[in-house]
Coordinates of C-alpha atoms and ligand atoms in Angstrom, one line a residue:
M1 CA -3.8 -124.5 138.2
M2 CA -5.3 -123.6 134.9
N3 CA -5.8 -125.2 131.7
I4 CA -5.5 -122.9 128.9
L5 CA -6.0 -123.6 125.0
I6 CA -4.4 -121.2 122.8
T7 CA -5.3 -121.6 119.3
G8 CA -3.1 -120.6 116.5
G9 CA -0.1 -120.6 118.7
A10 CA 2.5 -121.6 116.0
G11 CA 1.7 -118.4 114.2
F12 CA 3.2 -115.0 114.3
I13 CA 1.2 -113.4 117.2
G14 CA 0.3 -116.7 118.8
S15 CA 3.9 -118.0 119.4
H16 CA 4.7 -114.7 121.5
V17 CA 1.6 -115.3 123.4
V18 CA 2.2 -119.0 124.1
R19 CA 6.1 -118.0 125.1
L20 CA 4.9 -115.4 127.6
F21 CA 2.2 -117.6 129.2
V22 CA 4.8 -120.7 129.4
N23 CA 7.4 -118.5 130.8
K24 CA 5.5 -116.4 133.0
Y25 CA 2.9 -118.9 134.4
P26 CA 4.6 -122.2 135.2
N27 CA 1.7 -123.3 137.3
Y28 CA -0.7 -123.2 134.0
D29 CA -0.9 -126.0 131.5
I30 CA -0.7 -124.3 128.1
Y31 CA -1.8 -126.3 125.2
N32 CA -1.1 -125.1 121.7
L33 CA -3.7 -126.2 119.0
D34 CA -2.6 -125.4 115.5
S35 CA -3.1 -127.3 112.1
L36 CA 0.3 -125.9 111.0
T37 CA -0.8 -124.1 107.7
Y38 CA 1.7 -122.3 105.7
A39 CA 1.5 -119.5 108.3
G40 CA 2.4 -121.8 111.3
N41 CA 5.9 -122.7 112.3
L42 CA 6.9 -124.8 115.3
E43 CA 10.5 -123.5 114.8
N44 CA 9.1 -120.4 116.4
L45 CA 8.5 -122.1 119.8
K46 CA 12.0 -124.1 119.8
D47 CA 12.9 -122.4 122.9
I48 CA 9.9 -123.6 125.1
E49 CA 8.9 -126.7 123.2
N50 CA 10.3 -129.0 126.2
K51 CA 8.8 -126.9 129.2
P52 CA 6.7 -129.1 131.3
N53 CA 3.7 -126.8 131.3
Y54 CA 3.5 -126.9 127.4
S55 CA 1.9 -129.1 125.0
F56 CA 1.5 -129.0 121.2
I57 CA -1.7 -130.6 119.7
K58 CA -1.8 -130.7 116.0
G59 CA -5.0 -130.2 114.3
D60 CA -7.6 -128.2 112.5
I61 CA -10.3 -126.2 114.6
N62 CA -12.9 -126.7 111.6
D63 CA -12.7 -130.3 112.6
S64 CA -15.7 -130.4 115.4
E65 CA -15.1 -134.2 116.1
F66 CA -11.4 -133.6 116.7
V67 CA -12.2 -130.6 118.7
N68 CA -14.7 -132.1 120.9
S69 CA -12.4 -134.8 121.8
V70 CA -9.6 -132.7 122.7
F71 CA -11.9 -130.5 124.8
K72 CA -13.4 -133.8 126.5
K73 CA -9.9 -135.0 127.4
H74 CA -8.5 -131.6 128.7
K75 CA -11.4 -129.6 129.9
F76 CA -9.9 -126.3 129.2
D77 CA -10.9 -123.5 131.8
S78 CA -10.0 -120.8 129.2
V79 CA -9.5 -120.4 125.6
I80 CA -7.5 -117.6 124.0
H81 CA -8.4 -118.0 120.3
L82 CA -6.0 -116.6 117.8
A83 CA -5.8 -119.4 114.9
A84 CA -7.1 -117.7 111.6
E85 CA -6.4 -117.1 108.0
S86 CA -4.8 -113.7 108.5
H87 CA -3.7 -112.1 105.2
V88 CA -6.0 -109.7 103.4
D89 CA -4.5 -110.5 99.9
R90 CA -5.1 -114.1 100.0
S91 CA -8.8 -113.3 101.4
I92 CA -9.4 -111.9 97.8
E93 CA -8.3 -115.0 96.3
D94 CA -10.0 -117.4 98.2
P95 CA -12.6 -115.9 100.4
L96 CA -14.0 -119.3 101.3
A97 CA -11.0 -120.5 103.4
F98 CA -11.4 -117.6 105.5
V99 CA -15.3 -118.2 106.2
K100 CA -14.3 -121.7 107.0
T101 CA -11.5 -121.2 109.3
N102 CA -12.4 -117.8 110.9
V103 CA -16.3 -118.4 111.0
I104 CA -16.8 -122.0 111.0
G105 CA -13.8 -123.1 113.1
T106 CA -14.6 -120.2 115.8
M107 CA -17.9 -121.6 116.1
V108 CA -16.6 -125.0 116.4
L109 CA -14.6 -123.7 119.5
L110 CA -17.4 -121.8 120.7
N111 CA -19.7 -125.0 120.7
A112 CA -16.9 -127.3 122.3
F113 CA -16.5 -124.6 125.1
K114 CA -20.0 -124.3 125.8
N115 CA -20.9 -128.2 125.8
T116 CA -18.0 -128.7 128.2
W117 CA -19.0 -126.4 130.9
K118 CA -22.8 -126.4 130.1
D119 CA -24.4 -123.8 132.3
D120 CA -21.4 -123.6 135.0
F121 CA -18.9 -121.0 133.6
D122 CA -17.5 -120.0 136.9
N123 CA -13.9 -118.9 136.4
K124 CA -14.2 -119.9 132.4
L125 CA -13.2 -117.6 129.8
F126 CA -13.3 -117.4 125.8
Y127 CA -10.8 -114.7 124.7
H128 CA -11.5 -114.0 121.1
I129 CA -8.5 -112.0 119.4
S130 CA -9.7 -109.8 116.6
T131 CA -8.5 -106.9 114.5
D132 CA -9.2 -103.3 114.1
E133 CA -9.9 -104.2 110.2
V134 CA -13.8 -105.1 111.4
Y135 CA -14.4 -101.5 111.7
G136 CA -13.6 -100.8 107.9
S137 CA -11.8 -97.5 106.7
L138 CA -11.4 -94.2 108.4
G139 CA -11.0 -90.8 106.4
Q140 CA -8.0 -88.5 107.1
T141 CA -9.3 -88.0 110.7
G142 CA -11.0 -89.8 113.4
L143 CA -10.2 -93.0 115.4
F144 CA -11.8 -96.4 116.0
I145 CA -13.3 -96.7 119.4
E146 CA -14.7 -99.9 120.9
T147 CA -18.4 -98.7 119.8
T148 CA -17.4 -98.0 116.3
S149 CA -19.8 -99.7 113.8
Y150 CA -18.6 -102.7 112.3
D151 CA -18.0 -101.9 108.5
P152 CA -15.9 -104.5 107.0
N153 CA -14.5 -104.1 103.5
S154 CA -12.3 -107.2 103.0
P155 CA -13.4 -111.0 102.9
Y156 CA -10.8 -111.1 105.6
S157 CA -12.0 -108.1 107.9
A158 CA -16.0 -109.6 107.2
S159 CA -14.9 -113.1 108.5
K160 CA -13.3 -111.5 111.4
A161 CA -16.3 -109.4 112.1
S162 CA -18.6 -112.4 111.6
S163 CA -16.7 -114.3 114.3
D164 CA -16.7 -111.3 116.9
H165 CA -20.6 -111.3 116.5
F166 CA -20.8 -115.0 117.0
V167 CA -18.7 -114.5 120.3
R168 CA -20.9 -111.8 121.5
A169 CA -24.0 -113.8 120.5
Y170 CA -22.7 -116.7 122.7
G171 CA -22.3 -114.4 125.7
E172 CA -25.8 -113.2 125.6
T173 CA -27.6 -116.4 124.6
Y174 CA -25.8 -118.8 126.5
G175 CA -23.9 -116.7 129.2
M176 CA -20.5 -117.8 128.1
P177 CA -18.0 -115.3 129.5
Y178 CA -16.0 -113.5 127.0
V179 CA -13.6 -110.9 126.0
I180 CA -12.6 -109.7 122.6
T181 CA -9.6 -107.6 121.6
N182 CA -9.4 -105.6 118.5
C183 CA -5.7 -104.9 117.7
S184 CA -4.1 -102.8 114.9
N185 CA -1.2 -104.0 112.5
N186 CA 1.3 -106.1 114.3
Y187 CA 5.1 -106.3 113.5
G188 CA 8.0 -107.9 114.9
Q189 CA 10.0 -111.2 114.8
N190 CA 8.7 -114.6 113.4
Q191 CA 6.1 -112.5 111.2
F192 CA 5.4 -114.5 107.6
P193 CA 7.0 -112.4 104.9
E194 CA 3.8 -112.1 103.1
K195 CA 2.8 -109.0 105.4
L196 CA 4.4 -105.6 104.4
I197 CA 7.3 -105.2 106.9
P198 CA 8.8 -108.7 106.5
L199 CA 8.0 -108.9 102.8
F200 CA 9.9 -105.8 102.4
I201 CA 12.8 -106.7 104.8
N202 CA 13.1 -110.0 102.8
N203 CA 13.0 -108.2 99.2
I204 CA 15.8 -105.7 100.3
I205 CA 18.0 -108.5 101.6
N206 CA 17.5 -110.0 98.2
N207 CA 17.4 -106.7 95.9
K208 CA 14.1 -107.2 94.7
A209 CA 11.4 -104.7 93.8
L210 CA 9.3 -103.2 96.8
P211 CA 5.8 -103.4 95.3
V212 CA 3.9 -100.5 96.9
Y213 CA 0.3 -100.8 96.3
G214 CA -1.4 -97.6 94.7
D215 CA 0.2 -94.2 95.6
G216 CA 1.4 -95.7 99.0
N217 CA -1.0 -93.0 100.9
Y218 CA -2.5 -95.6 103.0
T219 CA -2.4 -95.1 106.6
R220 CA -2.1 -98.1 109.5
D221 CA -1.3 -98.2 113.1
W222 CA 1.6 -100.2 114.1
L223 CA 2.2 -102.1 117.2
Y224 CA 5.1 -104.3 118.3
V225 CA 4.0 -108.0 118.6
Q226 CA 5.7 -108.5 122.1
D227 CA 3.7 -105.2 123.3
H228 CA 0.4 -107.1 121.8
A229 CA 1.3 -110.1 124.0
I230 CA 1.7 -108.1 127.1
A231 CA -1.8 -106.7 126.5
I232 CA -3.4 -110.2 125.8
D233 CA -2.0 -111.3 129.1
L234 CA -3.3 -108.2 130.9
V235 CA -6.7 -108.5 129.2
F236 CA -7.0 -112.2 130.0
H237 CA -6.3 -111.6 133.7
K238 CA -8.0 -108.0 134.2
G239 CA -10.4 -107.5 131.4
K240 CA -14.2 -107.4 132.3
N241 CA -16.5 -110.2 131.1
K242 CA -18.4 -109.4 128.0
E243 CA -16.0 -106.2 127.1
T244 CA -14.1 -105.1 124.1
Y245 CA -11.0 -103.5 124.1
N246 CA -9.0 -101.7 121.4
I247 CA -5.3 -102.5 121.4
G248 CA -3.2 -99.9 119.2
G249 CA 0.4 -98.7 119.1
F250 CA -0.4 -94.8 119.1
N251 CA 1.8 -95.1 116.1
E252 CA 0.4 -93.9 112.6
W253 CA 2.3 -94.5 109.4
K254 CA 1.6 -94.0 105.5
N255 CA 2.8 -96.7 103.9
I256 CA 5.4 -94.8 101.8
D257 CA 6.8 -93.2 104.9
L258 CA 7.3 -96.4 106.6
V259 CA 8.8 -98.1 103.7
K260 CA 11.3 -95.4 103.2
L261 CA 12.4 -95.5 107.0
L262 CA 12.8 -99.2 106.6
C263 CA 14.8 -98.7 103.7
R264 CA 17.1 -96.4 105.6
K265 CA 17.7 -98.7 108.7
M266 CA 18.2 -101.7 105.8
D267 CA 20.8 -99.8 104.3
V268 CA 22.8 -99.0 107.7
E269 CA 22.5 -102.7 108.7
L270 CA 23.5 -104.3 105.5
G271 CA 26.3 -101.7 104.8
R272 CA 24.8 -100.5 101.8
K273 CA 24.9 -96.9 100.4
N274 CA 22.5 -94.5 101.7
G275 CA 19.3 -94.5 99.2
A276 CA 20.3 -97.9 97.6
S277 CA 17.3 -99.7 99.1
E278 CA 14.8 -96.8 98.4
E279 CA 15.7 -97.6 94.7
L280 CA 13.7 -100.7 94.9
I281 CA 10.4 -99.1 95.4
T282 CA 8.1 -99.8 92.8
F283 CA 4.4 -98.5 92.6
V284 CA 2.3 -101.4 91.6
K285 CA -1.6 -102.1 91.0
D286 CA -3.5 -101.3 94.2
R287 CA -5.2 -103.8 96.1
P288 CA -9.1 -104.0 95.8
G289 CA -11.3 -102.6 98.4
H290 CA -8.0 -101.1 100.0
D291 CA -8.8 -99.4 103.2
L292 CA -7.5 -95.9 103.3
R293 CA -6.7 -95.5 107.1
Y294 CA -6.9 -97.5 110.5
A295 CA -6.1 -96.0 113.6
I296 CA -7.0 -96.9 117.1
D297 CA -7.9 -95.1 120.1
A298 CA -6.4 -97.4 122.7
S299 CA -7.3 -95.2 125.6
K300 CA -9.8 -97.8 127.3
I301 CA -7.1 -100.3 127.7
K302 CA -4.7 -97.4 128.9
N303 CA -6.9 -96.1 131.5
E304 CA -8.9 -99.0 132.7
L305 CA -6.1 -101.9 132.7
G306 CA -2.8 -99.6 132.7
W307 CA -1.4 -100.8 129.2
M308 CA 1.0 -98.8 127.2
P309 CA 3.2 -99.9 124.5
S310 CA 6.8 -100.5 126.2
V311 CA 8.8 -99.8 122.9
T312 CA 8.8 -96.8 120.4
F313 CA 8.3 -97.7 116.7
E314 CA 12.2 -97.0 116.1
Q315 CA 13.1 -99.5 118.8
G316 CA 10.5 -102.1 117.5
L317 CA 11.5 -101.8 114.0
E318 CA 15.3 -101.9 115.0
K319 CA 14.8 -105.2 116.8
T320 CA 12.7 -106.6 113.8
V321 CA 15.2 -106.0 111.3
K322 CA 18.2 -107.2 113.3
W323 CA 16.0 -110.6 114.1
Y324 CA 15.4 -111.2 110.2
L325 CA 19.2 -110.5 109.2
S326 CA 20.3 -112.8 112.1
N327 CA 17.6 -115.5 111.4
E328 CA 18.3 -116.0 107.7
E329 CA 17.7 -119.7 108.2
W330 CA 14.2 -119.2 109.5
L331 CA 13.5 -116.9 106.9
N332 CA 15.0 -119.2 104.1
N333 CA 13.0 -122.1 105.6
V334 CA 9.6 -120.4 105.3
I335 CA 10.3 -119.1 101.8
S336 CA 9.4 -122.6 100.5
G337 CA 8.1 -123.5 97.0
Q338 CA 4.6 -122.7 98.1
Y339 CA 5.7 -119.1 99.0
Q340 CA 7.3 -118.8 95.9
S341 CA 4.3 -119.7 93.9
Y342 CA 2.0 -117.3 96.1
Y343 CA 4.5 -114.6 95.2
E344 CA 4.5 -115.2 91.5
K345 CA 0.6 -115.0 91.7
Q346 CA 0.3 -112.1 93.7
Y347 CA 3.1 -109.9 92.4
N348 CA 3.6 -110.7 88.7
Ligands
NAD401 P1 -0.7 -116.0 111.3 O1 -1.1 -116.3 109.9 O2 0.6 -115.7 111.8 O3 -0.9 -117.5 112.1 C1 -2.1 -118.1 112.2 C2 -2.0 -119.5 112.9 O4 -3.2 -120.1 113.0 C3 -1.2 -120.1 112.5 O5 -0.2 -120.8 113.2 C4 -2.0 -121.4 111.5 O6 -1.4 -122.4 111.3 C5 -3.0 -121.3 112.4 N1 -4.1 -121.9 111.9 C6 -4.7 -121.4 110.8 N2 -6.0 -122.0 110.3 C7 -6.1 -123.2 111.2 C8 -7.0 -124.0 111.4 N3 -7.9 -124.2 110.6 N4 -6.7 -125.0 112.7 C9 -5.7 -124.6 113.5 N5 -5.1 -123.6 113.4 C10 -5.0 -122.9 112.2 O7 -1.9 -114.8 112.0 P2 -1.5 -113.7 113.2 O8 -0.7 -112.7 112.2 O9 -0.6 -114.3 114.1 O10 -2.8 -113.3 113.7 C11 -3.2 -114.2 114.7 C12 -4.6 -113.5 115.2 O11 -4.6 -112.2 115.5 C13 -5.6 -113.7 113.9 O12 -6.8 -114.3 114.6 C14 -5.6 -112.2 113.3 O13 -7.0 -112.0 112.9 C15 -5.4 -111.5 114.6 N6 -4.8 -110.2 114.6 C16 -3.7 -110.0 113.6 C17 -3.0 -108.9 113.3 C18 -1.7 -108.7 112.7 O14 -1.3 -107.5 112.4 N7 -1.1 -109.7 112.2 C19 -3.6 -107.8 113.9 C20 -4.8 -107.8 114.8 C21 -5.2 -109.0 115.0
TYD402 P1 -0.5 -105.7 105.2 O1 0.8 -106.1 106.1 O2 -1.1 -106.9 104.4 O3 -1.7 -105.5 106.4 P2 -3.2 -105.0 106.4 O4 -3.6 -105.1 105.1 O5 -3.9 -106.1 107.4 O6 -3.0 -103.7 107.1 O7 -0.4 -104.5 104.6 C1 -0.2 -103.1 105.3 C2 -0.3 -102.2 104.3 O8 0.7 -102.2 103.3 C3 -1.7 -102.2 103.7 O9 -2.1 -100.7 103.2 C4 -1.3 -102.9 102.0 C5 0.2 -102.5 101.9 N1 0.8 -103.2 101.2 C6 1.8 -102.9 100.2 O10 1.7 -101.8 99.6 N2 2.5 -103.7 99.3 C7 2.4 -105.2 99.8 O11 3.3 -105.9 99.2 C8 1.6 -105.5 100.9 C9 1.8 -107.0 101.3 C10 0.9 -104.6 101.9

């Protein structure tokens, strides 16, 4: 038996992690704590919501009284912490919201975990989910390794870097067992259509412009979300205390090349003439502080824990496109009035 708190489980990556743990470990009690911001959606977990080992707790990780009461009641053995504000463009508009949830919220959880177990952390674990963006930007060559210096450039990455430091500090100062993983860009089903791939899928469906920032020559490493969830399961069970593991897809793409590939796939799926979606590409004003290139060296998790991505980018993208096309209701539900006003502000 284990009582595990997963934060942010109604979001994109969190929902895949919750599903994997609930289905794979019927003897674990999985509690999903999520405040259901614009990015959180219980529709993502419809298929497992009635499982006996799953519970949903609605609440804000910034609310220390609430978080402490939940820890007092459930005495979680482990925390897998994914709740966060996660979109770079939103962090440029409202940096403080990112400090609140990503820094203060993480601190609230760390304190609640520390106060629950005091000095007896036997078989306990605080697993913090982070991003490769904390390392800043690479030039045309090189890869991020676990010891690359932190050099965040956006309010989002600065808030995630700060939270990573606090997790480490609690490990050193209070002896709290922890692991941190820093992952590259995820894609797949259930991603909110503000991030590049689902935004562009939605725009192609609706014949809207595809706003490529700058010249499109920015590079990201892409990982299929279910492979990230598998990596999290592995690190949770086999990762070494106080270690960081980088997770990546061994899969670098320039934005413009990725967008063209996506356009070709969408043309095929929608039965449109080859080249139709590419005509929607529009180069727009660049994102301020736009990181040129992220690329992960994931050889530590590969060599020490035996993890590798299970699908190729072609396969993952195909699954993703098909999922969005056959889940139009999900897509239409999340494109609410709030999404429309975000879109207007960001792109017009
Ligand atoms: P997401 O934005 O899709 O989901 C975030 C979830 O957290 C939502 O369900 C939201 O309701 C919840 N949440 C936000 N603020 C909260 C609060 N104050 N209290 C409780 N719940 C709150 O994010 P995601 O893309 O699934 O990312 C999950 C984690 O993985 C984040 O920590 C992110 O930094 C990290 N990460 C994401 C990526 C990526 O490509 N998406 C890559 C690497 C790391
Ligand atoms: P995004 O999905 O926001 O992830 P991140 O900023 O965390 O890497 O963006 C991925 C890349 O796509 C990034 O280089 C910014 C670019 N991008 C666009 O060109 N246009 C857009 O409308 C968006 C959302 C992103």
